[in-house]
CSV table of C-alpha atoms in Angstrom, one decimal:
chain,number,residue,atom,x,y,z
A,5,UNK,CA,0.0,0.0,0.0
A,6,UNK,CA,2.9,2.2,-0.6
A,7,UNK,CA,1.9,5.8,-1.9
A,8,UNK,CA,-0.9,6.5,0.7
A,9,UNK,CA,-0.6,10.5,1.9
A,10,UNK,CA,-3.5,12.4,3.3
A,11,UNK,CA,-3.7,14.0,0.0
A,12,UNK,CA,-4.5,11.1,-1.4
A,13,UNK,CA,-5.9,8.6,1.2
A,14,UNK,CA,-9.6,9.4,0.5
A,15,UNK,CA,-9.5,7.6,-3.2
A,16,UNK,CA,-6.8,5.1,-2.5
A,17,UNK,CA,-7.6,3.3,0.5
A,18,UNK,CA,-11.6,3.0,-0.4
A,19,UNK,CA,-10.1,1.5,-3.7
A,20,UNK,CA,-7.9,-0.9,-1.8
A,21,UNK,CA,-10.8,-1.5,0.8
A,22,UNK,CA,-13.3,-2.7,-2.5
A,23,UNK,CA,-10.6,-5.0,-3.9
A,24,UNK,CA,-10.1,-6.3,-1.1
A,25,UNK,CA,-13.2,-6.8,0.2
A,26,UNK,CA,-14.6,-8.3,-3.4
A,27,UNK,CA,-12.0,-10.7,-3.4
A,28,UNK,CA,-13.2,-12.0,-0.2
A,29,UNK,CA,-16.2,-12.0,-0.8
A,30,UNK,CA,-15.6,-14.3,-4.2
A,31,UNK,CA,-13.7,-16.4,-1.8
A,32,UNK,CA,-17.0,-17.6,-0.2
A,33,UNK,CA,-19.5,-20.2,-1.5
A,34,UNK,CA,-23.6,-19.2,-1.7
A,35,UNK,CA,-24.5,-20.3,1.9
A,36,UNK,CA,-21.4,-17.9,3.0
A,37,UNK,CA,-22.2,-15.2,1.2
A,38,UNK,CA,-25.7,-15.4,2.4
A,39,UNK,CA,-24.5,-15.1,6.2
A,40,UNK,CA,-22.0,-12.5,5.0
A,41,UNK,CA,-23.6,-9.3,2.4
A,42,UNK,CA,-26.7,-7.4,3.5
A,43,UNK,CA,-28.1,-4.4,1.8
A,44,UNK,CA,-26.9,-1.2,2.7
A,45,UNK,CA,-29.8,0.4,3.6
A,46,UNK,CA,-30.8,-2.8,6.2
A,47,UNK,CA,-31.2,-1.9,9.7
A,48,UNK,CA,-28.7,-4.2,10.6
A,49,UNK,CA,-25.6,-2.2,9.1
A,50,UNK,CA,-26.3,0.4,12.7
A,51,UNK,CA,-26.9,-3.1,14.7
A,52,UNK,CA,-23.4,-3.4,16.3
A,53,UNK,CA,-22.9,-3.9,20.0
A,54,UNK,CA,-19.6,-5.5,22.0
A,55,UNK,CA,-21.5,-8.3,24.1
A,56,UNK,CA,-21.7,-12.1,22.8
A,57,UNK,CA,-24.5,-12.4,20.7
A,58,UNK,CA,-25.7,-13.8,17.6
A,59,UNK,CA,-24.5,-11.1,14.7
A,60,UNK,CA,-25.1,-10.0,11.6
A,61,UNK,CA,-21.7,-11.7,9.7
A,62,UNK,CA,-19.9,-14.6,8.8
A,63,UNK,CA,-17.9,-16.0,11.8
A,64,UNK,CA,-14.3,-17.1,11.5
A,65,UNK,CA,-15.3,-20.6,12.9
A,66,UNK,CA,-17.5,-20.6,9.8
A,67,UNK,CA,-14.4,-19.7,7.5
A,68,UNK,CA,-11.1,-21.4,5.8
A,69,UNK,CA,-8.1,-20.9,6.5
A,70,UNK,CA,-7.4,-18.8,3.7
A,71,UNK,CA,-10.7,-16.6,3.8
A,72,UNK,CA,-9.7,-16.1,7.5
A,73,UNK,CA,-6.4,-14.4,6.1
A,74,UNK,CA,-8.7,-12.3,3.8
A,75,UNK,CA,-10.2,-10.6,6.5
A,76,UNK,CA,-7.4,-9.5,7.6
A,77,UNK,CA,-5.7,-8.5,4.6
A,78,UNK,CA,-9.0,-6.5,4.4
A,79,UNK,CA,-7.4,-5.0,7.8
A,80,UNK,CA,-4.4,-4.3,7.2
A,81,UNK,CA,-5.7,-1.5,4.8
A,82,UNK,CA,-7.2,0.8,7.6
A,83,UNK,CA,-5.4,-0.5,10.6
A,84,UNK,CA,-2.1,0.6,11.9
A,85,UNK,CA,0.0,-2.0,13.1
A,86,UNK,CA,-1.2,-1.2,16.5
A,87,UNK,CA,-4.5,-1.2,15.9
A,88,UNK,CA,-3.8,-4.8,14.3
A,89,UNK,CA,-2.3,-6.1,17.6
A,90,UNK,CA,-5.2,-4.8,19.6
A,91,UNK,CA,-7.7,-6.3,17.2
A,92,UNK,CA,-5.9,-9.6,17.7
A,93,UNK,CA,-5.7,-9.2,21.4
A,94,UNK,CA,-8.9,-8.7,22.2
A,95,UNK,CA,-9.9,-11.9,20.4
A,96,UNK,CA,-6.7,-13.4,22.2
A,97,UNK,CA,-8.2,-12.3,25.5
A,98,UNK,CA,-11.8,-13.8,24.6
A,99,UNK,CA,-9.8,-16.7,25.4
A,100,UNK,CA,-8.3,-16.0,28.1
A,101,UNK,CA,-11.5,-15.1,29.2
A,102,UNK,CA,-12.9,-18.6,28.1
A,103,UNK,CA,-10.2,-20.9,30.7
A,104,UNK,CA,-10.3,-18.1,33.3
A,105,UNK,CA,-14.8,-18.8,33.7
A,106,UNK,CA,-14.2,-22.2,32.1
A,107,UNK,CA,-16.9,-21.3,29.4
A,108,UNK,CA,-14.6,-22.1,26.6
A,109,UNK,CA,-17.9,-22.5,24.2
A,110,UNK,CA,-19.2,-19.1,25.2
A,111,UNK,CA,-16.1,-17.6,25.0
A,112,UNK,CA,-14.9,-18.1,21.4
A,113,UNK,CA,-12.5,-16.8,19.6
A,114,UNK,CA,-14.0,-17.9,16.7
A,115,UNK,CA,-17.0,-16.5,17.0
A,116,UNK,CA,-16.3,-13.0,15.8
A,117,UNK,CA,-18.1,-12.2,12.1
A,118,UNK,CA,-17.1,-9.6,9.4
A,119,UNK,CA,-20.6,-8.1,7.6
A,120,UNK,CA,-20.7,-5.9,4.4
A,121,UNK,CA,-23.3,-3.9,3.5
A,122,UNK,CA,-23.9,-2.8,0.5
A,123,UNK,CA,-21.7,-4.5,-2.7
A,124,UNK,CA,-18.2,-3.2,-2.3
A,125,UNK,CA,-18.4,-0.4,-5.3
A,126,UNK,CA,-16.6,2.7,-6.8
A,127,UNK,CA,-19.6,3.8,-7.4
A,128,UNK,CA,-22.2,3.5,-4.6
A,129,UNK,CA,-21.6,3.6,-0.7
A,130,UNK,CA,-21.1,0.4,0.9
A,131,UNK,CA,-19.9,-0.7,4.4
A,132,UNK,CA,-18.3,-3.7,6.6
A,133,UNK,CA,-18.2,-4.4,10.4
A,134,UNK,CA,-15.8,-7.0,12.2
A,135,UNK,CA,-17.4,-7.9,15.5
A,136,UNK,CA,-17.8,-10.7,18.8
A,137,UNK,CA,-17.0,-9.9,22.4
A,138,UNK,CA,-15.4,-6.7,22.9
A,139,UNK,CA,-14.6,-5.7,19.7
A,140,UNK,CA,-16.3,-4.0,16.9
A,141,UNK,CA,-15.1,-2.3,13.9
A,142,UNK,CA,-16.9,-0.1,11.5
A,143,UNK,CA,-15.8,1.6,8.1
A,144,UNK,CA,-18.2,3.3,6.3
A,145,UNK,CA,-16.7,3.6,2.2
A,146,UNK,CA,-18.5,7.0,0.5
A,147,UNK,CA,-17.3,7.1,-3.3
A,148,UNK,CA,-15.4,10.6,-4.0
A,149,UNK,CA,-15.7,11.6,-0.4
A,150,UNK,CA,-14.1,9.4,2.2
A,151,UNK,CA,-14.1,7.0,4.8
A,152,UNK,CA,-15.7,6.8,8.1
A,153,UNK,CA,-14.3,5.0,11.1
A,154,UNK,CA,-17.0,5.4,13.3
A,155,UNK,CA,-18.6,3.6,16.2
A,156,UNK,CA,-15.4,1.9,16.8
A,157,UNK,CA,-15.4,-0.5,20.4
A,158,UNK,CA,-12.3,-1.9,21.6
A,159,UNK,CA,-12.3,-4.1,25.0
A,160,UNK,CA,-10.8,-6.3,27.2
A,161,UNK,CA,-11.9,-8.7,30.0
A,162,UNK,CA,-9.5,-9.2,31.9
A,163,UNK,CA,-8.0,-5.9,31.5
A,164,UNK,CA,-5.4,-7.1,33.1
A,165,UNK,CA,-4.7,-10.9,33.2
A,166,UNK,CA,-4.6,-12.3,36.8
A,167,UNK,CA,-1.8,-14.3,38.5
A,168,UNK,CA,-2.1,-18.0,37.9
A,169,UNK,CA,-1.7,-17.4,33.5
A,170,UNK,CA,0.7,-17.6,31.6
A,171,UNK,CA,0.1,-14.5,30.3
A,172,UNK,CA,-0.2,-12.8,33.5
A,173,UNK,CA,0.0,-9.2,34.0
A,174,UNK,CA,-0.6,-8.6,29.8
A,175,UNK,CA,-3.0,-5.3,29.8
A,176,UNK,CA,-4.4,-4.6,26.2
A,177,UNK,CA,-5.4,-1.6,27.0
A,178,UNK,CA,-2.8,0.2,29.1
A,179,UNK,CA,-2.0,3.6,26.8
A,180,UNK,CA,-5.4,4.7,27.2
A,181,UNK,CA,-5.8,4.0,31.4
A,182,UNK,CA,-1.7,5.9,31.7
A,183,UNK,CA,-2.5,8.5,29.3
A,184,UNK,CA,-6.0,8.9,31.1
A,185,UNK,CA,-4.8,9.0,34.4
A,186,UNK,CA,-1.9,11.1,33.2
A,187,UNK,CA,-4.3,13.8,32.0
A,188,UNK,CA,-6.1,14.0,35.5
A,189,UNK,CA,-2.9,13.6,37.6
A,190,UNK,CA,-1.5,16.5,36.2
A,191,UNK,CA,-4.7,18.9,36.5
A,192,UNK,CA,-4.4,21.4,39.5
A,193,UNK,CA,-7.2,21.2,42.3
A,194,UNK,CA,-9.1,23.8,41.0
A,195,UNK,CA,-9.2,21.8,37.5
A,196,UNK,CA,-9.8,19.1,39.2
A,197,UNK,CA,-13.1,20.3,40.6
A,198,UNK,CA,-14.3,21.0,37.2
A,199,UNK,CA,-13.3,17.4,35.4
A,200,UNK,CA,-15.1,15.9,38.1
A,201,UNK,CA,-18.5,15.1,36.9
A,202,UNK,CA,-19.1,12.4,39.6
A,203,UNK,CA,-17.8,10.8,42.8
A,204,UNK,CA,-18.6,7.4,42.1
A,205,UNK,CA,-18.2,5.1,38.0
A,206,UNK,CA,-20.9,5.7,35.5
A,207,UNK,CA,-21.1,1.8,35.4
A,208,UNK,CA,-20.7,1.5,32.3
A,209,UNK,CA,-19.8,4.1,28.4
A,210,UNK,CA,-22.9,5.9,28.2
A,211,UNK,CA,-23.1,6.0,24.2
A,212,UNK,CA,-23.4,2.6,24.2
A,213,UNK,CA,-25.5,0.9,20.8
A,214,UNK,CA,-28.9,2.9,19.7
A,215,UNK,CA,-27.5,5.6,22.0
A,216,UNK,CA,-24.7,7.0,19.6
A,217,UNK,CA,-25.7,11.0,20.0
A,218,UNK,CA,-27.1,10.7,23.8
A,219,UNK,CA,-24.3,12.4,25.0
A,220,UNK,CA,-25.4,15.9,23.4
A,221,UNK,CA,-24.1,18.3,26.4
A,222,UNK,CA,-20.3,18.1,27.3
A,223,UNK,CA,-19.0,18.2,30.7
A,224,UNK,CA,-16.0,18.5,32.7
A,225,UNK,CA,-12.8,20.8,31.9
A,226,UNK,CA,-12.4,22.7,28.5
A,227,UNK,CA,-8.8,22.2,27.1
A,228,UNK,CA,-9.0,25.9,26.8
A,229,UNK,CA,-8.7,26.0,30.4
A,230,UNK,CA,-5.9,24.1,30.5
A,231,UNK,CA,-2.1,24.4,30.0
A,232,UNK,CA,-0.3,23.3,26.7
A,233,UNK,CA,1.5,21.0,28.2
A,234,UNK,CA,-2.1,19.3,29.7
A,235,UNK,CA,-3.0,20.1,25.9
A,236,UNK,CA,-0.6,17.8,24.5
A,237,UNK,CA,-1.6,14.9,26.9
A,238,UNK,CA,-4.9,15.2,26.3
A,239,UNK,CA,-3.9,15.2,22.5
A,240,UNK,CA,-1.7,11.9,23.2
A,241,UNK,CA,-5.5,10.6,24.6
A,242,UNK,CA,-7.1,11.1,21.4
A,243,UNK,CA,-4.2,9.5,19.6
A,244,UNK,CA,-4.5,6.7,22.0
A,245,UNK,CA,-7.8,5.7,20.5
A,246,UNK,CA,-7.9,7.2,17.4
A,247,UNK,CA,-4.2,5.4,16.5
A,248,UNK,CA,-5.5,2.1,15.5
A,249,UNK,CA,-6.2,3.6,12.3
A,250,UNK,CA,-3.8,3.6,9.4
A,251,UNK,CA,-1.4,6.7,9.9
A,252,UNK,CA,-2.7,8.8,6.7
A,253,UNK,CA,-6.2,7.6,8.1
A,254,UNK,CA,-5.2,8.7,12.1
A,255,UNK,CA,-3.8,12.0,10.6
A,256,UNK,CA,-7.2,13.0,8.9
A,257,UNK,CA,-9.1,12.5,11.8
A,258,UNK,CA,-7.2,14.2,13.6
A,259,UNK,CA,-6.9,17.4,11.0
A,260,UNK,CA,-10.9,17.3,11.8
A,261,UNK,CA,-10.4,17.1,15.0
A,262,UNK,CA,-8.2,20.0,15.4
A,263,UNK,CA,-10.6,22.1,12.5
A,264,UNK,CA,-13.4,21.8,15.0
A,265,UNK,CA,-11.5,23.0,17.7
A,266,UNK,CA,-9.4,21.6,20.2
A,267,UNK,CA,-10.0,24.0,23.1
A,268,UNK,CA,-13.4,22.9,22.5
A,269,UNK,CA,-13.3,19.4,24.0
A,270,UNK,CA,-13.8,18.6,27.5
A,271,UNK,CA,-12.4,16.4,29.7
A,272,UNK,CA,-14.1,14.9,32.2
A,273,UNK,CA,-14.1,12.0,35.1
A,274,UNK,CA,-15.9,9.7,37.4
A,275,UNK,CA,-15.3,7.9,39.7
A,276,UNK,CA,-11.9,6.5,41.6
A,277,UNK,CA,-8.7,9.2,41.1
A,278,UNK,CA,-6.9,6.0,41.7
A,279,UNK,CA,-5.9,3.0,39.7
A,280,UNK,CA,-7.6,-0.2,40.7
A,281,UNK,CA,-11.1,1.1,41.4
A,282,UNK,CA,-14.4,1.8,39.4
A,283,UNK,CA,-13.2,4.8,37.4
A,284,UNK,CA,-14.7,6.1,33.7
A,285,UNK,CA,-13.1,9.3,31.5
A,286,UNK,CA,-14.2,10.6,28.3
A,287,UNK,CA,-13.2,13.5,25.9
A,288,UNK,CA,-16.2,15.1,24.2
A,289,UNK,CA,-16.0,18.2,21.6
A,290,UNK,CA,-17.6,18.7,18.1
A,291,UNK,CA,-16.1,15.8,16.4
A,292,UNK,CA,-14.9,13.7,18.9
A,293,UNK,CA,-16.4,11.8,21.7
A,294,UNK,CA,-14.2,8.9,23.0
A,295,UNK,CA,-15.5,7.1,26.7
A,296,UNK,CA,-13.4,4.6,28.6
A,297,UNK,CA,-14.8,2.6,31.5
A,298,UNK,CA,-13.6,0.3,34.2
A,299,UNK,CA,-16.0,-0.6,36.8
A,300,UNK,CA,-16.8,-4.3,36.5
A,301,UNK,CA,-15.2,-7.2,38.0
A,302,UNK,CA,-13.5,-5.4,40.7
A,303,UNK,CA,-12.3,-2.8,37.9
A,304,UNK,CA,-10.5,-5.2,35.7
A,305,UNK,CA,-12.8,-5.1,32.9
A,306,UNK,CA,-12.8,-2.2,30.3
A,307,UNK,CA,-15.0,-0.5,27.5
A,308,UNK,CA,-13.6,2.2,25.3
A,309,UNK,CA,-15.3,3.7,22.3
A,310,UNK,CA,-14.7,6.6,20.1
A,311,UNK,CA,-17.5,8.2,17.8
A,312,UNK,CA,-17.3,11.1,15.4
A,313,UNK,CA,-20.7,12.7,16.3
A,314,UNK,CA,-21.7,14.3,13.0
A,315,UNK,CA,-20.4,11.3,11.2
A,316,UNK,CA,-21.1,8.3,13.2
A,317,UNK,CA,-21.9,5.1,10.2
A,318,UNK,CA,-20.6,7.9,7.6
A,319,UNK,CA,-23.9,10.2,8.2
A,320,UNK,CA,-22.2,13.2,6.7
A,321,UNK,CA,-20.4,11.7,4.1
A,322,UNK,CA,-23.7,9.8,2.9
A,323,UNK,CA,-25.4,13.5,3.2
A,324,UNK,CA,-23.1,15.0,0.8
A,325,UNK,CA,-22.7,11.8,-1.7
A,326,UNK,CA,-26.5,12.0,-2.0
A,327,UNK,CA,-26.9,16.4,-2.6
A,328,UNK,CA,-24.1,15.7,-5.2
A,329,UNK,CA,-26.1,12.4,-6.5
A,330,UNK,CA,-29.3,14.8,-6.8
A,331,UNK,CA,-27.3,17.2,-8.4
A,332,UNK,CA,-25.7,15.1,-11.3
């Protein structure tokens, strides 16, 4: 994928992305692609959710070997390499997850699904979404206007492994819970008393599936009303999350980001100002809402999503292909 620039991102990757993605899909018999392509417009392409469930998809225990490396392939296009090891940890996890509650058959690493919505087109807008447990992915492709990375749900349980594995002491998610803690470690007391939202965990992300925009007031400290040193930490904790894309992908989002305004966004926290206790952050501004949450199982299970609120599923992009569609 050599050649890829921010210049240029917006018509190479969604080229890359349909190749890719049509070569998989060839790759399948009838019954597969039946489990695997919806229409676009089907409610099921805004149906995503991090819990184990039946799914719209194909599941890699339904899959080859070889269609199995076509997924990610498919990956590799809009993921950085971090965002691949993440992607691959959490399903790791899963089963860790499975020997730790000795649920090995509802814990399955196998049982996370790619959908796409939509046929994968230079012409029309189409979509795909890699989910199971504590992990879903959604890229929204827009012909001759972009690509949309939003919901996007990473997530780990354990967050940190427990004595008694092998891989004990492995976090997944440990950039965003430093960086996070960083952020509200270095705020002054008066800050403090503004980031504050709430004494005790809010249990849980709030913008959680079917409640993508309920967040519509922010809260907490403005970055305007903090230091440019804070600034750049907070920064680092939008990188944190927003990193597992593709660099040239990363450094668009955050060019719209910073065109909405940074000293816009708010930090704010609940809960424990100490590691190892119920605790939740999130950053909120114009384009940007990321959440992080560690409250269950004796805070050592963690939720993190990001959403671009204007363009959550590609809802502005679609917007504008469609005016421009009326207008041809």
């Amino acid at each position: 994928m050599a050649g890829f620039s921010p210049s240029n991102v917006d018509s190479l990757i969604p080229a890359a992305m349909t190749e890719a993605a049509g070569e998989w899909l060839g790759s399948l018999d009838p019954t597969q692609q039946g489990q695997a392509l919806y229409g676009f417009h089907t409610s099921d392409r805004l149906n995503w959710h991090y819990v184990p469930r039946r799914r719209p998809g194909l599941p890699l225990k339904a899959m080859s070997e070889d269609q199995r490396r076509g997924i990610w392939r498919l990956f590799a296009i809009v993921l950085s390499d971090r965002g691949l090891a993440k992607a691959r940890g959490v399903i790791e996890v899963e089963g860790i997850l499975g020997a730790l509650t000795d649920r090995p058959d509802f814990r399955d690493p196998a049982n996370y699904a790619l959908a796409i919505f939509g046929l994968p087109s230079a012409d029309e807008p189409w979509s795909w979404r890699f989910e199971g447990h504590h992990l879903s992915l959604t890229f929204t492709i827009v012909p001759g206007v972009g690509v949309a990375a939003t919901p996007s749900f990473f997530g780990s349980n354990p967050a940190t492994v427990p004595s008694g594995h092998r891989q004990a002491g492995a976090e997944l998610l440990v950039q965003e819970r430093k960086l996070g803690f960083g952020l509200l470690h270095d705020l002054n007391d008066v800050q403090k008393r503004s980031a504050v939202i709430a004494t005790r965990s809010l249990g849980d992300i709030v913008t959680g599936p079917g409640r993508e925009t309920s967040l519509s007031c922010v809260q907490g400290l403005a970055l305007r009303e903090m230091s440019e040193a804070q600034r750049r930490i907070a920064m680092q904790l939008v990188g944190a999350f927003i990193g597992h894309l593709r660099p040239e992908l990363a450094a668009l989002e955050e060019l719209k980001i910073r065109e909405s305004g940074v000293e816009a966004i708010h930090f704010a926290w609940a809960g424990s100002l100490k590691p190892g206790s119920p605790h939740y952050f999130r950053l909120h501004g114009p384009s940007l809402l990321i959440e992080y949450d560690n409250t269950q199982n004796a805070a050592n299970h963690v939720h993190t999503v990001w959403h671009n609120p204007a363009n959550g599923f590609g809802n502005d992009m679609l917007k504008e292909h469609y005016a421009r569609s009326a207008h041809d």
